Amino acid sequence: MSLKKINTVLAATFILFILWFGTGYILSPETTAPGYGLPSWPSGDGGGFLVIKGIRDVVLALVLGILLVTGHRRALGWALLVEAFAAYGDMANVLAHHGSVATALLVHGLTATLMVVNGLLIMRETRKVAAAPAMPTLQPAPQPA
């Protein structure tokens, strides 16, 4: 299997994974939230913040999906690298609020790290395309004598 196919399968997996989680936070935050890793359900009307997380995740997945479908592979690599910060942020959030260390590291941290690896692999795959040689300069036509 070529590097491009492996990268495509990994990116598509991330897109579906992020879209699935995001949709779960929007449609059913009370059943999805326990998997996030925080120790307790938000008090008062805090459940609305879970919907915000869901919307964020759906948007992140859509950006990756559009770049994948349109063939903008180098931009896809950069987007994966940048979007990994959202997963690292989720990991830091769980750890900062005394949530499950296992969930923080194994769900959020591992996801972020795999996104970075996938982004770097796509950057490596597209390196040759990005470093295309410059166009030769045109020489003036010879003047008649």
PDB file of C-alpha atoms in Angstrom:
ATOM      1  CA  MET A   1       0.000   0.000   0.000  1.00  0.00           C
ATOM      2  CA  SER A   2       1.413   3.395  -0.948  1.00  0.00           C
ATOM      3  CA  LEU A   3       2.091   6.198   1.532  1.00  0.00           C
ATOM      4  CA  LYS A   4      -0.628   8.270  -0.126  1.00  0.00           C
ATOM      5  CA  LYS A   5      -3.241   5.536   0.405  1.00  0.00           C
ATOM      6  CA  ILE A   6      -2.195   5.020   4.031  1.00  0.00           C
ATOM      7  CA  ASN A   7      -2.386   8.774   4.658  1.00  0.00           C
ATOM      8  CA  THR A   8      -5.790   8.970   2.981  1.00  0.00           C
ATOM      9  CA  VAL A   9      -7.188   6.114   5.080  1.00  0.00           C
ATOM     10  CA  LEU A  10      -5.796   7.657   8.294  1.00  0.00           C
ATOM     11  CA  ALA A  11      -7.159  11.115   7.452  1.00  0.00           C
ATOM     12  CA  ALA A  12     -10.573   9.700   6.532  1.00  0.00           C
ATOM     13  CA  THR A  13     -10.597   7.768   9.818  1.00  0.00           C
ATOM     14  CA  PHE A  14      -9.884  10.962  11.769  1.00  0.00           C
ATOM     15  CA  ILE A  15     -12.601  12.811   9.882  1.00  0.00           C
ATOM     16  CA  LEU A  16     -15.202  10.136  10.647  1.00  0.00           C
ATOM     17  CA  PHE A  17     -14.035   9.775  14.261  1.00  0.00           C
ATOM     18  CA  ILE A  18     -14.178  13.542  14.939  1.00  0.00           C
ATOM     19  CA  LEU A  19     -17.506  13.888  13.122  1.00  0.00           C
ATOM     20  CA  TRP A  20     -18.985  11.004  15.109  1.00  0.00           C
ATOM     21  CA  PHE A  21     -17.920  12.456  18.452  1.00  0.00           C
ATOM     22  CA  GLY A  22     -18.988  15.975  17.519  1.00  0.00           C
ATOM     23  CA  THR A  23     -22.409  14.831  16.390  1.00  0.00           C
ATOM     24  CA  GLY A  24     -22.796  12.880  19.637  1.00  0.00           C
ATOM     25  CA  TYR A  25     -22.100  16.002  21.704  1.00  0.00           C
ATOM     26  CA  ILE A  26     -24.693  17.938  19.706  1.00  0.00           C
ATOM     27  CA  LEU A  27     -27.463  15.317  19.662  1.00  0.00           C
ATOM     28  CA  SER A  28     -26.937  13.572  22.993  1.00  0.00           C
ATOM     29  CA  PRO A  29     -24.420  15.380  25.219  1.00  0.00           C
ATOM     30  CA  GLU A  30     -25.546  13.592  28.377  1.00  0.00           C
ATOM     31  CA  THR A  31     -24.551  10.174  26.994  1.00  0.00           C
ATOM     32  CA  THR A  32     -21.422  11.325  25.148  1.00  0.00           C
ATOM     33  CA  ALA A  33     -19.931  13.536  27.864  1.00  0.00           C
ATOM     34  CA  PRO A  34     -18.808  10.769  30.254  1.00  0.00           C
ATOM     35  CA  GLY A  35     -16.346   9.576  27.604  1.00  0.00           C
ATOM     36  CA  TYR A  36     -14.626  12.983  27.592  1.00  0.00           C
ATOM     37  CA  GLY A  37     -12.911  12.218  30.890  1.00  0.00           C
ATOM     38  CA  LEU A  38     -14.084  14.977  33.229  1.00  0.00           C
ATOM     39  CA  PRO A  39     -15.078  13.880  36.732  1.00  0.00           C
ATOM     40  CA  SER A  40     -18.599  15.342  36.824  1.00  0.00           C
ATOM     41  CA  TRP A  41     -21.462  16.666  34.740  1.00  0.00           C
ATOM     42  CA  PRO A  42     -21.551  20.480  34.401  1.00  0.00           C
ATOM     43  CA  SER A  43     -23.764  22.140  36.999  1.00  0.00           C
ATOM     44  CA  GLY A  44     -26.670  24.416  36.161  1.00  0.00           C
ATOM     45  CA  ASP A  45     -26.988  25.086  32.455  1.00  0.00           C
ATOM     46  CA  GLY A  46     -23.410  23.986  31.736  1.00  0.00           C
ATOM     47  CA  GLY A  47     -24.581  21.322  29.311  1.00  0.00           C
ATOM     48  CA  GLY A  48     -24.633  23.979  26.596  1.00  0.00           C
ATOM     49  CA  PHE A  49     -20.838  23.980  26.635  1.00  0.00           C
ATOM     50  CA  LEU A  50     -20.901  20.349  25.538  1.00  0.00           C
ATOM     51  CA  VAL A  51     -22.886  21.349  22.465  1.00  0.00           C
ATOM     52  CA  ILE A  52     -20.214  23.979  21.746  1.00  0.00           C
ATOM     53  CA  LYS A  53     -17.599  21.224  21.866  1.00  0.00           C
ATOM     54  CA  GLY A  54     -19.704  19.187  19.469  1.00  0.00           C
ATOM     55  CA  ILE A  55     -20.026  22.076  17.026  1.00  0.00           C
ATOM     56  CA  ARG A  56     -16.258  22.649  17.222  1.00  0.00           C
ATOM     57  CA  ASP A  57     -15.583  18.994  16.476  1.00  0.00           C
ATOM     58  CA  VAL A  58     -17.983  18.921  13.523  1.00  0.00           C
ATOM     59  CA  VAL A  59     -16.371  22.046  12.048  1.00  0.00           C
ATOM     60  CA  LEU A  60     -12.882  20.568  12.513  1.00  0.00           C
ATOM     61  CA  ALA A  61     -13.996  17.390  10.728  1.00  0.00           C
ATOM     62  CA  LEU A  62     -15.623  19.327   7.883  1.00  0.00           C
ATOM     63  CA  VAL A  63     -12.451  21.352   7.270  1.00  0.00           C
ATOM     64  CA  LEU A  64     -10.403  18.163   7.031  1.00  0.00           C
ATOM     65  CA  GLY A  65     -13.046  16.498   4.870  1.00  0.00           C
ATOM     66  CA  ILE A  66     -13.195  19.370   2.391  1.00  0.00           C
ATOM     67  CA  LEU A  67      -9.405  19.416   2.048  1.00  0.00           C
ATOM     68  CA  LEU A  68      -9.324  15.642   1.548  1.00  0.00           C
ATOM     69  CA  VAL A  69     -12.139  15.555  -1.013  1.00  0.00           C
ATOM     70  CA  THR A  70     -10.788  18.498  -3.015  1.00  0.00           C
ATOM     71  CA  GLY A  71      -7.290  17.023  -3.122  1.00  0.00           C
ATOM     72  CA  HIS A  72      -5.517  19.822  -1.254  1.00  0.00           C
ATOM     73  CA  ARG A  73      -3.209  17.353   0.423  1.00  0.00           C
ATOM     74  CA  ARG A  74      -0.505  19.742   1.628  1.00  0.00           C
ATOM     75  CA  ALA A  75      -3.161  21.968   3.210  1.00  0.00           C
ATOM     76  CA  LEU A  76      -4.679  18.801   4.731  1.00  0.00           C
ATOM     77  CA  GLY A  77      -1.323  18.013   6.319  1.00  0.00           C
ATOM     78  CA  TRP A  78      -1.073  21.499   7.794  1.00  0.00           C
ATOM     79  CA  ALA A  79      -4.685  21.373   9.017  1.00  0.00           C
ATOM     80  CA  LEU A  80      -4.083  18.047  10.768  1.00  0.00           C
ATOM     81  CA  LEU A  81      -1.026  19.522  12.499  1.00  0.00           C
ATOM     82  CA  VAL A  82      -2.960  22.594  13.642  1.00  0.00           C
ATOM     83  CA  GLU A  83      -6.137  20.733  14.609  1.00  0.00           C
ATOM     84  CA  ALA A  84      -4.110  18.388  16.811  1.00  0.00           C
ATOM     85  CA  PHE A  85      -3.881  21.338  19.207  1.00  0.00           C
ATOM     86  CA  ALA A  86      -7.635  20.992  19.851  1.00  0.00           C
ATOM     87  CA  ALA A  87      -7.139  17.395  21.001  1.00  0.00           C
ATOM     88  CA  TYR A  88      -4.069  18.360  23.062  1.00  0.00           C
ATOM     89  CA  GLY A  89      -6.215  21.138  24.554  1.00  0.00           C
ATOM     90  CA  ASP A  90      -8.908  18.617  25.461  1.00  0.00           C
ATOM     91  CA  MET A  91      -6.227  16.486  27.123  1.00  0.00           C
ATOM     92  CA  ALA A  92      -4.967  19.462  29.114  1.00  0.00           C
ATOM     93  CA  ASN A  93      -8.538  20.386  30.078  1.00  0.00           C
ATOM     94  CA  VAL A  94      -9.240  16.908  31.468  1.00  0.00           C
ATOM     95  CA  LEU A  95      -5.963  16.866  33.395  1.00  0.00           C
ATOM     96  CA  ALA A  96      -6.435  20.419  34.731  1.00  0.00           C
ATOM     97  CA  HIS A  97      -9.899  19.580  36.066  1.00  0.00           C
ATOM     98  CA  HIS A  98      -8.814  16.375  37.825  1.00  0.00           C
ATOM     99  CA  GLY A  99     -10.434  14.112  35.277  1.00  0.00           C
ATOM    100  CA  SER A 100      -9.412  10.654  34.188  1.00  0.00           C
ATOM    101  CA  VAL A 101      -5.690  10.579  33.424  1.00  0.00           C
ATOM    102  CA  ALA A 102      -6.198   7.438  31.339  1.00  0.00           C
ATOM    103  CA  THR A 103      -8.853   9.122  29.196  1.00  0.00           C
ATOM    104  CA  ALA A 104      -6.791  12.293  28.905  1.00  0.00           C
ATOM    105  CA  LEU A 105      -3.745  10.414  27.671  1.00  0.00           C
ATOM    106  CA  LEU A 106      -5.267   7.474  25.813  1.00  0.00           C
ATOM    107  CA  VAL A 107      -8.156   9.258  24.109  1.00  0.00           C
ATOM    108  CA  HIS A 108      -7.182  12.904  23.697  1.00  0.00           C
ATOM    109  CA  GLY A 109      -3.395  12.639  23.812  1.00  0.00           C
ATOM    110  CA  LEU A 110      -3.184   9.610  21.553  1.00  0.00           C
ATOM    111  CA  THR A 111      -5.633  11.127  19.068  1.00  0.00           C
ATOM    112  CA  ALA A 112      -3.626  14.355  18.948  1.00  0.00           C
ATOM    113  CA  THR A 113      -0.337  12.518  18.520  1.00  0.00           C
ATOM    114  CA  LEU A 114      -1.719  10.332  15.728  1.00  0.00           C
ATOM    115  CA  MET A 115      -3.053  13.468  14.021  1.00  0.00           C
ATOM    116  CA  VAL A 116       0.432  14.980  14.185  1.00  0.00           C
ATOM    117  CA  VAL A 117       1.950  11.798  12.742  1.00  0.00           C
ATOM    118  CA  ASN A 118      -0.644  11.727   9.938  1.00  0.00           C
ATOM    119  CA  GLY A 119      -0.077  15.425   9.233  1.00  0.00           C
ATOM    120  CA  LEU A 120       3.698  14.940   9.080  1.00  0.00           C
ATOM    121  CA  LEU A 121       3.327  11.918   6.800  1.00  0.00           C
ATOM    122  CA  ILE A 122       1.132  13.929   4.449  1.00  0.00           C
ATOM    123  CA  MET A 123       3.664  16.773   4.520  1.00  0.00           C
ATOM    124  CA  ARG A 124       6.377  14.245   3.637  1.00  0.00           C
ATOM    125  CA  GLU A 125       4.230  12.780   0.865  1.00  0.00           C
ATOM    126  CA  THR A 126       3.645  16.227  -0.659  1.00  0.00           C
ATOM    127  CA  ARG A 127       7.192  17.533  -0.123  1.00  0.00           C
ATOM    128  CA  LYS A 128       8.283  16.710  -3.679  1.00  0.00           C
ATOM    129  CA  VAL A 129       5.242  18.419  -5.161  1.00  0.00           C
ATOM    130  CA  ALA A 130       5.795  21.551  -3.094  1.00  0.00           C
ATOM    131  CA  ALA A 131       9.457  21.727  -4.067  1.00  0.00           C
ATOM    132  CA  ALA A 132       8.793  21.735  -7.819  1.00  0.00           C
ATOM    133  CA  PRO A 133      11.563  23.276  -9.906  1.00  0.00           C
ATOM    134  CA  ALA A 134      11.225  26.863 -11.064  1.00  0.00           C
ATOM    135  CA  MET A 135      10.028  27.507 -14.598  1.00  0.00           C
ATOM    136  CA  PRO A 136      12.842  28.178 -17.060  1.00  0.00           C
ATOM    137  CA  THR A 137      13.122  31.758 -18.211  1.00  0.00           C
ATOM    138  CA  LEU A 138      12.191  32.508 -21.782  1.00  0.00           C
ATOM    139  CA  GLN A 139      15.007  33.686 -24.028  1.00  0.00           C
ATOM    140  CA  PRO A 140      14.295  36.483 -26.506  1.00  0.00           C
ATOM    141  CA  ALA A 141      13.855  35.360 -30.089  1.00  0.00           C
ATOM    142  CA  PRO A 142      16.838  35.968 -32.353  1.00  0.00           C
ATOM    143  CA  GLN A 143      16.591  39.197 -34.331  1.00  0.00           C
ATOM    144  CA  PRO A 144      16.774  38.955 -38.110  1.00  0.00           C
ATOM    145  CA  ALA A 145      20.040  40.340 -39.535  1.00  0.00           C
TER     146      ALA A 145
END
